[in-house]
Amino acid sequence: MRRVAGALVLVCISCSGPSAAATVPSPTPSPSPSPIVFGAPQFRALWVDAFHDGIKSPAQVQKLVADAHRANINALIVQVRKAGDAYFNRSDEPRATDIIGPRDFDPLASVIRLAHAAIPRIEVHAWLNTFFAGESSQVYVQHGDVWGNRADDGSTSGYLDPGVPEVQIYTHKVFMDVAKNYDVDGLHMDFVRYPGTGWGYSPESVALFMLETGARTVPWSGDESWKAWRRARVTAFVHDLHDDLKLEHPTVKLSGALICFGGGPVTAADWPKTSAYSSVFQDWKDWLTKGYLDFGVPMNYDSDWSGLEKGWFGRWLNFEKDSGFANRVVTGVGAFLNYPEGTLAQITRVLAPSAQGNSVLGVAIYSYGSTSVYGTDDFYGSPDLASGLPRQPYNDGITDQAALAARARVFNDVFMIELSEPDYYRDVQLGWVATTPVFTQPALVPSLPAS
């Protein structure tokens, strides 16, 4: 909300004697701040990834909270563990190397302090990559020979294997320590899954599977009992973390970034056919149905300008609204894949009720550092990828990477305005494009069902 500070006008009165001072009127008291007018409760979250600016310096944190306030965002999902590192000081893992500022600058603590002091208050959810640690991380260097996930051909990719009990214990502690040491509103799990069907072949994991199931040979990747076993390992992690959080830190919400590859299921009976369930062993339908997540964030990352992907987006959205757990869903949209007006249109569809009258809790936007095809280095840094966009040349003749990055920052800043106010931007082919805001009033975060 914008506030205009009142000006105190001092009137100089000519006077000829000492008694004139008594005629000066008393100053008028400053008016009380106008009460905030809220819209309906609605989750309006913004992912803040650690690969771009956002929380890496005190100045970035101040700008982030100011931008969120301007956009009527009420929840920040800030990435504080991207690859076995820490954007917070109270950690057993190494401090991230790209933090800017003195050693006592704590990015997570700084975000919490400013966001919680904002009026209205902004929630802070600590986003941690779960089973992905990167092969150069301290944990992987020290334990990757046993804990590292392996494919059926023996290759590695920086993932830890959920089938190894020590991986679950270690990663569980990383999450619980954040809840213990920081006043976070929530913990957000990303990469809480396997890389794909052909993964999970660390020797200890396979040996444990064979011991528990009686299998006499190493299973092939499509073996249904082997798939079920791996799926259960991921679910066990989520379930245990949820239960411990509710016991020790009951106000901290547990959420997860959920896979939505390709076309979504038409009905709940189609769920086993999805990539989430059958390929990466992330049974998030079960997690939401049983309350293992306080809320889930399905990553509906689709391009609105693609007819095929627009259809995928609609199918997933219908499933999220009408499958009986909409009161635990905050739908994620991939702004980085869209033109600004396309993202705003997707947000509008997310927030509208389904034909059956069901609504999700709200929306999450990916991401603060990549708000459109103009604002992400996924496109301006890759001419081949950018060539697939429908509107060309979108870079206005700019080829220098530094200039493209500067232009991206402008588009990202303007997007914060477009969320809450009518605005426009200049497109090379279309000229001035008007945008319609989606968050015209502040909103409180909605209450969540008990879990």
XYZ file of C-alpha atoms in Angstrom:
451
model
C 0.000 0.000 0.000
C 1.253 3.484 -0.755
C 0.984 6.057 1.987
C 1.315 9.835 1.459
C 2.937 11.573 4.379
C 1.120 14.681 5.517
C 2.991 17.983 5.546
C 2.899 20.290 8.521
C 2.443 23.847 7.293
C 3.999 26.429 9.550
C 2.263 29.811 9.404
C 4.397 32.799 10.316
C 2.323 35.456 12.025
C 3.583 39.013 12.210
C 3.325 40.286 15.711
C 4.188 43.544 17.467
C 4.160 42.447 21.094
C 4.899 39.519 23.383
C 1.190 38.679 23.731
C 1.023 37.729 20.034
C 2.678 34.376 20.709
C -0.472 33.277 22.503
C -2.437 33.574 19.276
C -0.447 30.842 17.453
C -2.760 27.794 17.096
C -1.702 24.425 18.541
C -0.370 21.949 15.958
C -3.004 19.614 14.556
C -2.323 16.010 15.604
C -1.183 13.701 12.791
C -4.060 11.582 11.512
C -4.088 7.908 12.449
C -2.981 5.549 9.678
C -5.842 4.381 7.527
C -6.880 0.800 8.319
C -5.717 -1.749 5.786
C -8.498 -3.056 3.576
C -7.936 -6.741 2.893
C -9.286 -8.945 0.159
C -10.336 -12.522 0.840
C -7.654 -14.693 2.507
C -5.433 -16.156 -0.185
C -1.934 -17.578 -0.369
C 0.246 -15.348 -2.570
C 3.700 -16.852 -2.449
C 6.880 -15.975 -4.288
C 9.756 -18.419 -4.690
C 13.129 -16.673 -4.234
C 15.818 -18.889 -5.734
C 19.453 -18.767 -4.611
C 20.846 -18.763 -8.152
C 19.823 -15.120 -8.572
C 19.750 -12.023 -6.377
C 17.269 -12.025 -3.535
C 18.733 -12.684 -0.084
C 22.512 -12.651 -0.575
C 23.191 -9.198 0.898
C 21.457 -6.799 3.299
C 20.529 -4.542 0.374
C 19.011 -7.458 -1.558
C 16.916 -8.478 1.455
C 15.600 -4.936 1.889
C 14.661 -4.754 -1.791
C 13.017 -8.186 -1.728
C 10.742 -7.352 1.192
C 9.892 -3.945 -0.293
C 9.064 -5.563 -3.650
C 6.896 -8.221 -1.988
C 5.045 -5.552 -0.017
C 4.466 -3.502 -3.155
C 3.110 -6.569 -4.997
C 0.773 -7.582 -2.131
C 2.685 -10.854 -1.741
C 2.114 -12.441 1.672
C 4.590 -15.357 1.682
C 8.207 -15.670 0.602
C 9.638 -19.129 -0.110
C 13.357 -18.401 0.120
C 15.966 -20.918 -1.000
C 18.422 -21.360 1.864
C 19.959 -24.718 0.876
C 20.593 -25.209 -2.814
C 23.393 -27.795 -2.865
C 24.403 -28.889 0.596
C 25.207 -25.264 1.525
C 23.559 -22.768 3.852
C 22.211 -19.244 3.462
C 21.872 -19.137 7.247
C 24.536 -18.988 9.913
C 23.333 -21.582 12.405
C 24.138 -24.594 10.269
C 26.319 -27.682 10.312
C 26.760 -27.291 6.549
C 29.112 -24.748 4.936
C 28.042 -21.149 4.450
C 27.150 -20.434 0.806
C 30.085 -18.869 -1.019
C 28.118 -16.140 -2.827
C 26.760 -14.377 0.278
C 27.755 -10.699 0.171
C 28.463 -9.044 3.488
C 30.170 -9.589 6.823
C 30.350 -13.012 8.439
C 27.669 -12.072 10.945
C 25.166 -11.292 8.162
C 22.578 -14.073 8.296
C 20.424 -14.018 5.133
C 17.564 -16.112 6.524
C 17.429 -14.233 9.824
C 17.479 -10.923 7.951
C 14.574 -11.902 5.703
C 12.563 -13.089 8.699
C 13.172 -9.881 10.633
C 12.122 -7.543 7.830
C 9.271 -9.665 6.451
C 7.696 -10.220 9.858
C 7.963 -6.499 10.635
C 6.201 -5.557 7.396
C 2.623 -4.294 7.590
C 0.884 -6.511 6.637
C 3.191 -9.237 7.939
C 4.822 -11.454 5.288
C 5.418 -15.130 6.016
C 8.842 -16.697 5.439
C 9.186 -20.341 4.387
C 12.709 -21.787 4.292
C 13.192 -23.675 1.021
C 15.723 -26.499 1.155
C 16.760 -28.844 -1.625
C 16.203 -32.211 0.019
C 17.892 -35.164 -1.682
C 19.929 -33.112 -4.147
C 23.246 -31.980 -2.669
C 25.606 -31.673 -5.641
C 28.763 -33.732 -6.035
C 31.038 -30.916 -4.828
C 29.145 -30.365 -1.560
C 30.724 -31.227 1.773
C 28.173 -33.930 2.525
C 28.649 -35.584 -0.858
C 32.440 -35.411 -0.741
C 32.440 -37.002 2.707
C 29.685 -39.579 2.239
C 28.890 -39.841 -1.465
C 30.594 -43.195 -1.859
C 27.901 -44.743 0.374
C 25.088 -42.178 0.436
C 25.239 -41.047 -3.190
C 22.360 -42.118 -5.421
C 23.393 -44.245 -8.389
C 21.694 -45.111 -11.634
C 21.353 -48.674 -12.903
C 24.433 -48.046 -15.089
C 26.489 -46.863 -12.095
C 26.430 -43.150 -12.931
C 25.946 -40.411 -10.307
C 24.375 -36.951 -10.350
C 24.818 -35.315 -6.962
C 21.653 -36.794 -5.435
C 21.643 -38.575 -2.093
C 19.757 -41.875 -1.963
C 16.559 -41.867 0.152
C 16.897 -45.647 0.414
C 19.981 -45.268 2.615
C 18.837 -44.848 6.256
C 21.719 -42.505 7.131
C 20.609 -40.133 4.349
C 17.171 -39.864 5.906
C 18.607 -39.251 9.379
C 21.069 -36.607 8.181
C 18.594 -34.733 5.979
C 15.864 -34.873 8.633
C 18.234 -33.143 11.061
C 19.087 -30.417 8.539
C 15.395 -29.494 8.295
C 14.693 -29.771 12.017
C 17.677 -27.562 12.876
C 16.234 -24.745 10.745
C 12.908 -24.985 12.579
C 14.725 -25.041 15.930
C 17.040 -22.104 15.234
C 14.864 -19.715 13.214
C 11.404 -18.195 13.533
C 10.290 -19.550 10.169
C 6.638 -19.885 9.235
C 7.343 -23.021 7.261
C 9.819 -25.473 5.773
C 9.612 -26.120 2.037
C 11.015 -29.323 0.507
C 12.312 -29.335 -3.048
C 13.848 -32.361 -4.822
C 12.048 -34.614 -2.346
C 12.134 -37.439 -4.874
C 14.354 -39.681 -6.975
C 15.928 -38.336 -10.199
C 14.057 -40.952 -12.276
C 13.011 -44.568 -12.650
C 16.541 -45.874 -13.155
C 17.887 -44.496 -9.877
C 18.255 -45.905 -6.378
C 21.067 -48.368 -7.039
C 23.468 -47.441 -4.267
C 24.788 -50.741 -2.856
C 23.365 -50.150 0.629
C 19.929 -49.293 -0.735
C 19.756 -52.355 -2.962
C 20.976 -54.601 -0.141
C 18.298 -53.242 2.197
C 15.601 -53.804 -0.434
C 16.701 -57.392 -0.936
C 16.809 -58.001 2.818
C 13.330 -56.559 3.418
C 11.597 -58.165 0.425
C 13.487 -61.441 0.070
C 14.523 -60.605 -3.489
C 17.478 -62.724 -4.599
C 18.737 -60.589 -7.456
C 19.245 -56.897 -8.074
C 15.881 -55.626 -9.377
C 15.453 -54.050 -12.796
C 14.254 -50.457 -12.759
C 10.684 -51.281 -13.784
C 10.106 -53.960 -11.142
C 6.888 -52.907 -9.407
C 7.977 -54.038 -5.948
C 11.252 -52.107 -6.349
C 9.346 -49.013 -7.489
C 6.966 -49.325 -4.530
C 9.886 -49.697 -2.127
C 11.586 -46.546 -3.392
C 8.305 -44.640 -3.339
C 7.804 -45.689 0.279
C 11.271 -44.385 1.208
C 10.397 -40.889 0.014
C 7.016 -40.973 1.729
C 8.636 -42.147 4.972
C 10.913 -39.106 4.964
C 8.007 -36.707 4.474
C 5.822 -38.456 7.066
C 8.537 -38.547 9.726
C 9.513 -34.912 9.186
C 5.877 -33.838 9.400
C 5.302 -35.755 12.630
C 8.425 -34.405 14.315
C 7.605 -30.841 13.282
C 4.105 -31.123 14.730
C 5.539 -32.509 17.948
C 8.406 -30.039 18.436
C 7.423 -26.975 16.378
C 3.645 -27.215 15.825
C 3.277 -23.774 14.250
C 5.819 -24.480 11.482
C 4.122 -25.517 8.233
C 5.563 -28.244 6.047
C 5.189 -27.854 2.296
C 6.736 -29.364 -0.810
C 7.438 -28.507 -4.446
C 5.512 -31.191 -6.351
C 6.166 -32.677 -9.785
C 3.668 -32.026 -12.605
C 5.441 -33.280 -15.712
C 3.348 -33.443 -18.899
C -0.406 -33.809 -18.887
C -2.152 -34.198 -15.553
C -4.548 -36.975 -14.552
C -8.187 -36.558 -15.483
C -9.387 -38.392 -12.364
C -7.786 -39.731 -9.203
C -7.771 -43.181 -10.805
C -5.208 -41.872 -13.310
C -2.735 -40.868 -10.590
C -0.528 -44.003 -10.843
C 0.147 -43.134 -14.491
C 1.717 -39.767 -13.653
C 5.459 -39.153 -13.732
C 5.353 -37.975 -10.120
C 4.107 -41.375 -8.946
C 5.689 -43.775 -11.419
C 8.985 -42.135 -12.443
C 10.346 -40.050 -9.556
C 8.400 -41.853 -6.790
C 6.808 -38.746 -5.300
C 3.334 -39.852 -4.222
C 2.151 -36.369 -3.372
C -1.517 -37.198 -3.804
C -1.160 -39.532 -0.823
C 0.771 -36.912 1.150
C -2.009 -34.358 0.684
C -4.837 -36.801 1.302
C -3.272 -38.043 4.551
C -2.127 -34.627 5.748
C 1.614 -35.330 5.625
C 1.956 -31.875 4.052
C 0.311 -28.785 5.501
C 0.148 -27.638 1.905
C 1.627 -28.759 -1.385
C 2.826 -26.600 -4.269
C 2.341 -28.453 -7.574
C 4.767 -26.969 -10.082
C 2.438 -26.248 -13.003
C 5.295 -24.922 -15.110
C 3.772 -24.547 -18.559
C 3.968 -21.909 -21.281
C 0.683 -20.130 -21.806
C 1.636 -19.381 -25.426
C 1.837 -23.120 -26.243
C -1.491 -24.776 -27.005
C -0.193 -28.151 -25.827
C 1.201 -26.842 -22.541
C -1.860 -24.690 -21.943
C -3.868 -27.908 -22.054
C -1.485 -29.571 -19.601
C -1.837 -26.610 -17.266
C -5.624 -26.865 -17.333
C -5.664 -30.609 -16.635
C -3.354 -30.355 -13.664
C -5.295 -27.380 -12.331
C -8.597 -29.217 -12.554
C -7.066 -32.191 -10.739
C -5.699 -29.960 -7.985
C -9.063 -28.279 -7.470
C -11.425 -31.251 -7.747
C -9.624 -34.235 -6.203
C -10.639 -33.550 -2.617
C -7.502 -31.833 -1.307
C -7.786 -28.328 -2.772
C -7.669 -26.947 0.784
C -4.028 -28.090 0.919
C -2.930 -26.834 -2.526
C -1.067 -23.662 -3.484
C -0.649 -23.954 -7.254
C 2.753 -22.993 -8.642
C 3.089 -21.133 -11.936
C 6.289 -20.858 -13.989
C 6.553 -17.150 -14.736
C 9.985 -17.752 -16.285
C 8.313 -19.633 -19.166
C 5.800 -16.907 -20.001
C 5.329 -13.370 -21.176
C 4.099 -11.132 -18.325
C 0.469 -11.115 -19.432
C 0.548 -14.916 -19.781
C 1.626 -15.372 -16.171
C -1.062 -12.971 -14.975
C -3.640 -14.934 -16.979
C -2.459 -18.201 -15.414
C -2.702 -16.704 -11.930
C -6.257 -15.591 -12.687
C -7.183 -19.144 -13.736
C -5.547 -20.588 -10.630
C -7.527 -18.333 -8.308
C -10.884 -18.907 -10.000
C -13.103 -21.747 -8.738
C -13.443 -24.873 -10.844
C -16.657 -25.711 -12.661
C -17.561 -27.746 -9.576
C -17.005 -24.719 -7.339
C -13.720 -25.826 -5.750
C -10.818 -23.449 -5.123
C -7.190 -23.917 -4.122
C -5.589 -21.947 -1.293
C -3.710 -19.654 -3.633
C -0.734 -19.381 -5.950
C 3.072 -19.453 -5.866
C 5.173 -17.732 -8.538
C 8.540 -18.997 -9.804
C 10.528 -16.932 -9.398
C 11.594 -13.548 -8.027
C 14.727 -13.625 -10.192
C 13.001 -14.932 -13.353
C 9.588 -13.330 -13.819
C 9.199 -13.738 -17.586
C 10.913 -14.932 -20.753
C 12.474 -11.462 -20.832
C 13.656 -11.697 -17.238
C 15.379 -15.087 -17.108
C 18.846 -16.108 -18.249
C 17.292 -19.432 -19.296
C 16.291 -17.546 -22.431
C 18.499 -14.477 -22.805
C 21.551 -16.632 -22.116
C 20.568 -19.277 -24.679
C 19.920 -18.158 -28.266
C 18.892 -21.690 -29.234
C 16.250 -21.873 -26.503
C 15.105 -18.320 -27.148
C 14.590 -19.146 -30.829
C 11.617 -21.305 -29.844
C 9.709 -18.348 -28.428
C 6.812 -17.093 -30.567
C 7.724 -13.401 -30.473
C 11.110 -12.620 -31.987
C 13.408 -10.833 -31.768
C 12.437 -10.302 -28.160
C 15.804 -8.857 -27.097
C 15.372 -5.635 -29.122
C 18.656 -6.122 -30.916
C 20.684 -6.428 -27.698
C 23.365 -9.116 -27.858
C 25.710 -8.163 -25.024
C 25.018 -10.426 -22.018
C 25.527 -7.645 -19.481
C 23.000 -5.451 -21.276
C 20.546 -8.350 -21.505
C 20.956 -8.986 -17.785
C 20.307 -5.312 -17.036
C 17.197 -5.421 -19.203
C 16.059 -8.553 -17.363
C 16.352 -6.777 -14.028
C 14.104 -4.001 -15.321
C 11.451 -6.518 -16.408
C 11.680 -8.309 -13.057
C 11.232 -5.039 -11.174
C 8.291 -3.995 -13.319
C 6.603 -7.364 -12.777
C 6.326 -6.564 -9.065
C 4.229 -3.551 -10.070
C 2.171 -5.518 -12.608
C 1.012 -7.930 -9.890
C -0.844 -5.223 -7.968
C -1.435 -2.295 -10.352
C -2.533 -1.746 -13.967
C 0.605 -1.323 -16.028
C 2.181 -1.931 -19.414
C 5.474 -2.954 -20.944
C 7.045 -2.584 -24.370
C 7.263 -5.656 -26.586
C 9.411 -5.425 -29.688
C 6.753 -6.914 -31.977
C 3.514 -5.856 -30.267
C 4.504 -2.446 -28.995
C 2.985 -1.409 -25.673
C 1.246 -4.342 -23.957
C -1.203 -3.556 -21.149
C -1.253 -5.822 -18.091
C -4.100 -6.454 -15.659
C -3.194 -6.858 -11.956
C -4.191 -9.903 -9.920
C -3.449 -8.768 -6.335
C -5.159 -5.386 -6.121
C -5.621 -5.563 -2.326
C -3.524 -7.094 0.422
C -4.688 -10.492 1.636
C -4.028 -12.526 4.728
C -2.671 -16.069 4.469
C -5.634 -18.459 4.800
C -6.020 -20.906 7.663
C -4.905 -24.447 6.923
C -6.733 -27.657 7.841
C -5.425 -29.559 10.842
C -2.858 -32.230 10.089
